[in-house]
């Protein structure tokens, strides 16, 4: 509610209330109805919680990606940074035996890579796509050099409880996801930094004239992306009880797709955090439902593509109507 | 044809003999690594054939991104919701999927390992092949054909995979038995044909004399064969898997040998062992397919289309 | 009339930048070659240089179509998947009919159809090209997997394989094809109205539309060309590898984008050249070749690629801001 009005004001758009419901919401409802009818196991509590848990890692990447895309940017490196942070987490945990130091190291490495992205995008002005394509390769290379392509195993048992454990009766990944969402919501809609985000995409000159250090803000936003990738690395590593140098490859595209499916525009600085949440869940529901129905894998692959195209098509239709 | 008929009728008889006494119609979830590598397609065909022979059902789970750890992990979680009677599991990574196995056993679903032996977790049985022996015997075959001397090149699979590590260990040990065989270079080509082709093209520039090439799978071996043909050079090439393509190349004399891990049989036996476990019949802790080195002397025995192959009987499995 | 006003000045600016950036890139290629020839005896031999060019040709065919798309300011993430589908369909056609020509036409046709699909998603449904082609990537992969059902198709007639592994006058045939397409592509982009319009759309889509350029039909055209070039690339791969599997193009998309970027084409559109892309592909191939010759662990490859991408773009920005300041 409030986020929508804030988003509108920030983007300077006077769109009608209903017009902002992204196409993905309809797709999600439709998918939910279909799977609930066809597959008895789908609507059980364990399965729905299963979908949310599975979506948590992608959500942690997609949330900051929303902000980044709102600045008319892009972070192709986030999957590789996630992997690098995971490898660092495991390596440090092995050598120090301390999980908290390991998590700090992972978050630090993630943030550092994010800030590096922001710095080369903001100061020399390298286009985000190319800059993060470069850092993607670099992070991937560091993963390989750190591990020589091998999995890192033998991590302390308590690590596994992060992904598999419960707190107050809720799975921990869902709690982490919810907290991350709440924090990003606060950041985007209730802080001064948040108001700069759409302006960075829509009207950077005006921001600069208003005396805002736009480059610093941009760097911080990419830094947040790296930071979240570092936290996601905790979930990823915990999920596998190990780190693997290819585990997060390609997740940047999943995250970008989730953001786009959620109705965030690639131009004009328009974005909607709740849409991203819906996008992430829709992708999770689709994969889970198709699996429960026993669909052949090749059909599942086509469906993911069609989902992306369909959601954006619906959005496009609504825009044309306006 | 006659032989096949005989076999089918014996299977039918066997089915009749046991049919009424046994529960059937079990659902088995079969996990493989990707839908692009013909090796796993053959495993899946074998699993389906095995299931058909004992009146069980299989559901195939294949990650939508090839070899993706998170995708397979999600599929494990989804499969648990569907509660199959048992899971026949090939992990995309033998270490990273151990928590997945623990989840399945925690949900009281019996797990049988296949092809890649998981590094941990409670599995009832493992069906696969000894990749070390496969690497060792295939390399020995190559070195013997080279007359026990000359230069070799090795192409490794994906780093960190169990199959590549074990096969390369076998290769290295075989190398020690042949002191006059010299290793020029050992480079990864990630089990991929194109990478193998280009790595080989580049290596041929620095090494004018290459007598033999060991590739850790057949896709890379065929890439090497193409690279050699492109440069008009000759070397003995061996690969691993015993794929149909490799058998055809051996038939044509373009490839020397391929160590067969018989994916069809792995799929078959995997399902049969699973069914035995479900029907409370004794199962071996592990069941290894015997590696066979296919070369010019015996390729005819292996030049059989998959759909014409047949699984052993349920009763024979324990003894095998 | 107004169209000429909008395009011509931009084009001349792009050209002067191109000349400079291509010069720097040739210099880089020269330096890499000198260094490699000092460390490895095997590098500076006719055989190895032909080998490098032949490998670079594989990158070039995919990258050239992509360059056209990027020149308009769009992107095509589906090219790797398209290579896979084209290769698999062409392979089965060749096996079934024994006609290399028919297979080649079908392969290029399949690529063009995927390209048209991309174009329509972008122009008719107004989906950003990044997302449209990413969705298409999944659709095409899925169709390929379904079509191949885990099998491989192999063993093609010799006359077909010649386009990938044959020689003419001692030089591999793919190199001739590459030179042919490089010259034709260069002519197309620099000397025809279509080419100028592509640059104009990339430089400023709104201005291009206002000046009467049929933007949507040109965008459709570049996506179709990109798809068709991916189809052509798939044929070269097919002929070179003598085999098709569902995953044939899977890992090729990002390196291809890297080649275009290293070649100096700007992702904002309007700036760049096919010749630059050729050099970009050549640089990536040389690095790989050098690493293989020197026996450097393949683990270093992504790191080095990433650094080169950043360095190339950063140098471009330096030279561009310098020329902008001086003009």
mmCIF file with all atom_site columns, C-alpha atoms in Angstrom, chain B residues 24-142:
data_model
loop_
_atom_site.group_PDB
_atom_site.id
_atom_site.type_symbol
_atom_site.label_atom_id
_atom_site.label_alt_id
_atom_site.label_comp_id
_atom_site.label_asym_id
_atom_site.label_entity_id
_atom_site.label_seq_id
_atom_site.pdbx_PDB_ins_code
_atom_site.Cartn_x
_atom_site.Cartn_y
_atom_site.Cartn_z
_atom_site.occupancy
_atom_site.B_iso_or_equiv
_atom_site.pdbx_formal_charge
_atom_site.auth_seq_id
_atom_site.auth_comp_id
_atom_site.auth_asym_id
_atom_site.auth_atom_id
_atom_site.pdbx_PDB_model_num
ATOM 1   C CA . UNK B 1 24  ? 3.905  -54.449 -7.270  1.00 0.00 ? 24  UNK B CA 1
ATOM 2   C CA . UNK B 1 25  ? 3.153  -51.097 -8.847  1.00 0.00 ? 25  UNK B CA 1
ATOM 3   C CA . UNK B 1 26  ? 5.770  -49.341 -6.718  1.00 0.00 ? 26  UNK B CA 1
ATOM 4   C CA . UNK B 1 27  ? 6.640  -45.792 -7.703  1.00 0.00 ? 27  UNK B CA 1
ATOM 5   C CA . UNK B 1 28  ? 10.338 -45.048 -7.940  1.00 0.00 ? 28  UNK B CA 1
ATOM 6   C CA . UNK B 1 29  ? 11.698 -41.532 -8.396  1.00 0.00 ? 29  UNK B CA 1
ATOM 7   C CA . UNK B 1 30  ? 14.791 -41.651 -10.593 1.00 0.00 ? 30  UNK B CA 1
ATOM 8   C CA . UNK B 1 31  ? 17.225 -38.715 -10.394 1.00 0.00 ? 31  UNK B CA 1
ATOM 9   C CA . UNK B 1 32  ? 19.795 -38.081 -13.113 1.00 0.00 ? 32  UNK B CA 1
ATOM 10  C CA . UNK B 1 33  ? 22.128 -35.154 -13.765 1.00 0.00 ? 33  UNK B CA 1
ATOM 11  C CA . UNK B 1 34  ? 20.965 -33.605 -17.039 1.00 0.00 ? 34  UNK B CA 1
ATOM 12  C CA . UNK B 1 35  ? 18.906 -34.149 -20.151 1.00 0.00 ? 35  UNK B CA 1
ATOM 13  C CA . UNK B 1 36  ? 21.637 -33.445 -22.679 1.00 0.00 ? 36  UNK B CA 1
ATOM 14  C CA . UNK B 1 37  ? 24.213 -36.169 -22.099 1.00 0.00 ? 37  UNK B CA 1
ATOM 15  C CA . UNK B 1 38  ? 23.279 -39.397 -23.936 1.00 0.00 ? 38  UNK B CA 1
ATOM 16  C CA . UNK B 1 39  ? 24.839 -41.357 -21.062 1.00 0.00 ? 39  UNK B CA 1
ATOM 17  C CA . UNK B 1 40  ? 22.042 -40.383 -18.693 1.00 0.00 ? 40  UNK B CA 1
ATOM 18  C CA . UNK B 1 41  ? 19.380 -40.895 -21.334 1.00 0.00 ? 41  UNK B CA 1
ATOM 19  C CA . UNK B 1 42  ? 20.613 -44.491 -21.596 1.00 0.00 ? 42  UNK B CA 1
ATOM 20  C CA . UNK B 1 43  ? 20.510 -44.780 -17.797 1.00 0.00 ? 43  UNK B CA 1
ATOM 21  C CA . UNK B 1 44  ? 16.905 -43.569 -17.865 1.00 0.00 ? 44  UNK B CA 1
ATOM 22  C CA . UNK B 1 45  ? 15.958 -45.991 -20.638 1.00 0.00 ? 45  UNK B CA 1
ATOM 23  C CA . UNK B 1 46  ? 17.560 -48.795 -18.624 1.00 0.00 ? 46  UNK B CA 1
ATOM 24  C CA . UNK B 1 47  ? 15.674 -47.738 -15.504 1.00 0.00 ? 47  UNK B CA 1
ATOM 25  C CA . UNK B 1 48  ? 12.376 -47.645 -17.398 1.00 0.00 ? 48  UNK B CA 1
ATOM 26  C CA . UNK B 1 49  ? 13.061 -51.073 -18.892 1.00 0.00 ? 49  UNK B CA 1
ATOM 27  C CA . UNK B 1 50  ? 13.940 -52.476 -15.483 1.00 0.00 ? 50  UNK B CA 1
ATOM 28  C CA . UNK B 1 51  ? 10.778 -51.042 -13.991 1.00 0.00 ? 51  UNK B CA 1
ATOM 29  C CA . UNK B 1 52  ? 8.617  -52.405 -16.770 1.00 0.00 ? 52  UNK B CA 1
ATOM 30  C CA . UNK B 1 53  ? 10.022 -55.892 -16.285 1.00 0.00 ? 53  UNK B CA 1
ATOM 31  C CA . UNK B 1 54  ? 8.880  -55.982 -12.664 1.00 0.00 ? 54  UNK B CA 1
ATOM 32  C CA . UNK B 1 55  ? 5.710  -53.935 -13.026 1.00 0.00 ? 55  UNK B CA 1
ATOM 33  C CA . UNK B 1 56  ? 6.952  -50.866 -11.169 1.00 0.00 ? 56  UNK B CA 1
ATOM 34  C CA . UNK B 1 57  ? 6.641  -47.221 -12.196 1.00 0.00 ? 57  UNK B CA 1
ATOM 35  C CA . UNK B 1 58  ? 9.403  -44.655 -12.573 1.00 0.00 ? 58  UNK B CA 1
ATOM 36  C CA . UNK B 1 59  ? 9.171  -40.859 -12.406 1.00 0.00 ? 59  UNK B CA 1
ATOM 37  C CA . UNK B 1 60  ? 12.195 -39.144 -13.898 1.00 0.00 ? 60  UNK B CA 1
ATOM 38  C CA . UNK B 1 61  ? 13.617 -36.087 -12.178 1.00 0.00 ? 61  UNK B CA 1
ATOM 39  C CA . UNK B 1 62  ? 16.114 -34.128 -14.267 1.00 0.00 ? 62  UNK B CA 1
ATOM 40  C CA . UNK B 1 63  ? 17.344 -30.645 -13.233 1.00 0.00 ? 63  UNK B CA 1
ATOM 41  C CA . UNK B 1 64  ? 16.035 -28.014 -15.647 1.00 0.00 ? 64  UNK B CA 1
ATOM 42  C CA . UNK B 1 65  ? 19.500 -26.518 -15.762 1.00 0.00 ? 65  UNK B CA 1
ATOM 43  C CA . UNK B 1 66  ? 22.052 -29.203 -16.585 1.00 0.00 ? 66  UNK B CA 1
ATOM 44  C CA . UNK B 1 67  ? 24.043 -30.355 -13.537 1.00 0.00 ? 67  UNK B CA 1
ATOM 45  C CA . UNK B 1 68  ? 22.636 -27.610 -11.309 1.00 0.00 ? 68  UNK B CA 1
ATOM 46  C CA . UNK B 1 69  ? 23.024 -28.310 -7.590  1.00 0.00 ? 69  UNK B CA 1
ATOM 47  C CA . UNK B 1 70  ? 20.263 -25.941 -6.375  1.00 0.00 ? 70  UNK B CA 1
ATOM 48  C CA . UNK B 1 71  ? 17.838 -27.242 -9.014  1.00 0.00 ? 71  UNK B CA 1
ATOM 49  C CA . UNK B 1 72  ? 18.398 -30.848 -8.027  1.00 0.00 ? 72  UNK B CA 1
ATOM 50  C CA . UNK B 1 73  ? 18.100 -29.925 -4.367  1.00 0.00 ? 73  UNK B CA 1
ATOM 51  C CA . UNK B 1 74  ? 14.705 -28.342 -5.053  1.00 0.00 ? 74  UNK B CA 1
ATOM 52  C CA . UNK B 1 75  ? 13.624 -31.410 -6.978  1.00 0.00 ? 75  UNK B CA 1
ATOM 53  C CA . UNK B 1 76  ? 14.583 -33.593 -4.030  1.00 0.00 ? 76  UNK B CA 1
ATOM 54  C CA . UNK B 1 77  ? 12.356 -31.471 -1.808  1.00 0.00 ? 77  UNK B CA 1
ATOM 55  C CA . UNK B 1 78  ? 9.520  -31.619 -4.340  1.00 0.00 ? 78  UNK B CA 1
ATOM 56  C CA . UNK B 1 79  ? 9.887  -35.370 -4.737  1.00 0.00 ? 79  UNK B CA 1
ATOM 57  C CA . UNK B 1 80  ? 9.577  -35.816 -0.984  1.00 0.00 ? 80  UNK B CA 1
ATOM 58  C CA . UNK B 1 81  ? 6.176  -34.090 -1.155  1.00 0.00 ? 81  UNK B CA 1
ATOM 59  C CA . UNK B 1 82  ? 5.032  -36.660 -3.717  1.00 0.00 ? 82  UNK B CA 1
ATOM 60  C CA . UNK B 1 83  ? 6.200  -39.499 -1.461  1.00 0.00 ? 83  UNK B CA 1
ATOM 61  C CA . UNK B 1 84  ? 7.464  -42.057 -3.948  1.00 0.00 ? 84  UNK B CA 1
ATOM 62  C CA . UNK B 1 85  ? 8.063  -45.537 -2.554  1.00 0.00 ? 85  UNK B CA 1
ATOM 63  C CA . UNK B 1 86  ? 11.779 -45.192 -3.109  1.00 0.00 ? 86  UNK B CA 1
ATOM 64  C CA . UNK B 1 87  ? 14.327 -42.879 -4.704  1.00 0.00 ? 87  UNK B CA 1
ATOM 65  C CA . UNK B 1 88  ? 17.053 -43.977 -7.079  1.00 0.00 ? 88  UNK B CA 1
ATOM 66  C CA . UNK B 1 89  ? 19.506 -41.145 -6.852  1.00 0.00 ? 89  UNK B CA 1
ATOM 67  C CA . UNK B 1 90  ? 22.366 -39.897 -9.003  1.00 0.00 ? 90  UNK B CA 1
ATOM 68  C CA . UNK B 1 91  ? 23.647 -36.728 -7.294  1.00 0.00 ? 91  UNK B CA 1
ATOM 69  C CA . UNK B 1 92  ? 24.819 -33.941 -9.624  1.00 0.00 ? 92  UNK B CA 1
ATOM 70  C CA . UNK B 1 93  ? 27.560 -33.401 -7.067  1.00 0.00 ? 93  UNK B CA 1
ATOM 71  C CA . UNK B 1 94  ? 28.514 -36.259 -4.801  1.00 0.00 ? 94  UNK B CA 1
ATOM 72  C CA . UNK B 1 95  ? 29.298 -34.008 -1.841  1.00 0.00 ? 95  UNK B CA 1
ATOM 73  C CA . UNK B 1 96  ? 26.838 -31.138 -2.174  1.00 0.00 ? 96  UNK B CA 1
ATOM 74  C CA . UNK B 1 97  ? 23.758 -33.362 -2.374  1.00 0.00 ? 97  UNK B CA 1
ATOM 75  C CA . UNK B 1 98  ? 24.433 -35.281 0.847   1.00 0.00 ? 98  UNK B CA 1
ATOM 76  C CA . UNK B 1 99  ? 21.977 -33.030 2.756   1.00 0.00 ? 99  UNK B CA 1
ATOM 77  C CA . UNK B 1 100 ? 19.429 -33.909 0.067   1.00 0.00 ? 100 UNK B CA 1
ATOM 78  C CA . UNK B 1 101 ? 19.890 -37.609 0.818   1.00 0.00 ? 101 UNK B CA 1
ATOM 79  C CA . UNK B 1 102 ? 19.502 -36.903 4.525   1.00 0.00 ? 102 UNK B CA 1
ATOM 80  C CA . UNK B 1 103 ? 16.226 -35.121 3.809   1.00 0.00 ? 103 UNK B CA 1
ATOM 81  C CA . UNK B 1 104 ? 14.920 -38.108 1.879   1.00 0.00 ? 104 UNK B CA 1
ATOM 82  C CA . UNK B 1 105 ? 15.864 -40.596 4.566   1.00 0.00 ? 105 UNK B CA 1
ATOM 83  C CA . UNK B 1 106 ? 14.424 -38.292 7.229   1.00 0.00 ? 106 UNK B CA 1
ATOM 84  C CA . UNK B 1 107 ? 11.153 -38.457 5.287   1.00 0.00 ? 107 UNK B CA 1
ATOM 85  C CA . UNK B 1 108 ? 11.435 -42.266 5.554   1.00 0.00 ? 108 UNK B CA 1
ATOM 86  C CA . UNK B 1 109 ? 11.910 -42.727 1.818   1.00 0.00 ? 109 UNK B CA 1
ATOM 87  C CA . UNK B 1 110 ? 14.531 -45.388 1.061   1.00 0.00 ? 110 UNK B CA 1
ATOM 88  C CA . UNK B 1 111 ? 17.383 -44.118 -1.120  1.00 0.00 ? 111 UNK B CA 1
ATOM 89  C CA . UNK B 1 112 ? 19.512 -46.166 -3.493  1.00 0.00 ? 112 UNK B CA 1
ATOM 90  C CA . UNK B 1 113 ? 22.582 -44.536 -5.006  1.00 0.00 ? 113 UNK B CA 1
ATOM 91  C CA . UNK B 1 114 ? 23.384 -44.791 -8.678  1.00 0.00 ? 114 UNK B CA 1
ATOM 92  C CA . UNK B 1 115 ? 26.344 -43.931 -10.945 1.00 0.00 ? 115 UNK B CA 1
ATOM 93  C CA . UNK B 1 116 ? 28.021 -41.389 -8.598  1.00 0.00 ? 116 UNK B CA 1
ATOM 94  C CA . UNK B 1 117 ? 28.544 -42.682 -5.094  1.00 0.00 ? 117 UNK B CA 1
ATOM 95  C CA . UNK B 1 118 ? 27.463 -39.989 -2.623  1.00 0.00 ? 118 UNK B CA 1
ATOM 96  C CA . UNK B 1 119 ? 30.074 -38.945 -0.064  1.00 0.00 ? 119 UNK B CA 1
ATOM 97  C CA . UNK B 1 120 ? 27.690 -39.489 2.832   1.00 0.00 ? 120 UNK B CA 1
ATOM 98  C CA . UNK B 1 121 ? 24.115 -40.110 3.811   1.00 0.00 ? 121 UNK B CA 1
ATOM 99  C CA . UNK B 1 122 ? 22.323 -43.335 4.515   1.00 0.00 ? 122 UNK B CA 1
ATOM 100 C CA . UNK B 1 123 ? 21.825 -45.246 1.289   1.00 0.00 ? 123 UNK B CA 1
ATOM 101 C CA . UNK B 1 124 ? 20.535 -48.807 1.172   1.00 0.00 ? 124 UNK B CA 1
ATOM 102 C CA . UNK B 1 125 ? 22.640 -49.830 -1.754  1.00 0.00 ? 125 UNK B CA 1
ATOM 103 C CA . UNK B 1 126 ? 24.794 -48.375 -4.499  1.00 0.00 ? 126 UNK B CA 1
ATOM 104 C CA . UNK B 1 127 ? 24.716 -49.373 -8.142  1.00 0.00 ? 127 UNK B CA 1
ATOM 105 C CA . UNK B 1 128 ? 27.477 -48.084 -10.331 1.00 0.00 ? 128 UNK B CA 1
ATOM 106 C CA . UNK B 1 129 ? 30.810 -48.830 -11.817 1.00 0.00 ? 129 UNK B CA 1
ATOM 107 C CA . UNK B 1 130 ? 34.292 -48.639 -10.385 1.00 0.00 ? 130 UNK B CA 1
ATOM 108 C CA . UNK B 1 131 ? 35.551 -45.548 -12.189 1.00 0.00 ? 131 UNK B CA 1
ATOM 109 C CA . UNK B 1 132 ? 39.092 -46.104 -10.960 1.00 0.00 ? 132 UNK B CA 1
ATOM 110 C CA . UNK B 1 133 ? 39.145 -49.552 -12.548 1.00 0.00 ? 133 UNK B CA 1
ATOM 111 C CA . UNK B 1 134 ? 37.539 -48.157 -15.680 1.00 0.00 ? 134 UNK B CA 1
ATOM 112 C CA . UNK B 1 135 ? 40.253 -45.514 -15.976 1.00 0.00 ? 135 UNK B CA 1
ATOM 113 C CA . UNK B 1 136 ? 42.991 -48.015 -15.152 1.00 0.00 ? 136 UNK B CA 1
ATOM 114 C CA . UNK B 1 137 ? 41.914 -50.737 -17.570 1.00 0.00 ? 137 UNK B CA 1
ATOM 115 C CA . UNK B 1 138 ? 41.104 -48.360 -20.418 1.00 0.00 ? 138 UNK B CA 1
ATOM 116 C CA . UNK B 1 139 ? 44.540 -46.734 -20.023 1.00 0.00 ? 139 UNK B CA 1
ATOM 117 C CA . UNK B 1 140 ? 46.262 -50.116 -19.862 1.00 0.00 ? 140 UNK B CA 1
ATOM 118 C CA . UNK B 1 141 ? 44.512 -51.110 -23.063 1.00 0.00 ? 141 UNK B CA 1
ATOM 119 C CA . UNK B 1 142 ? 45.750 -47.903 -24.701 1.00 0.00 ? 142 UNK B CA 1
#
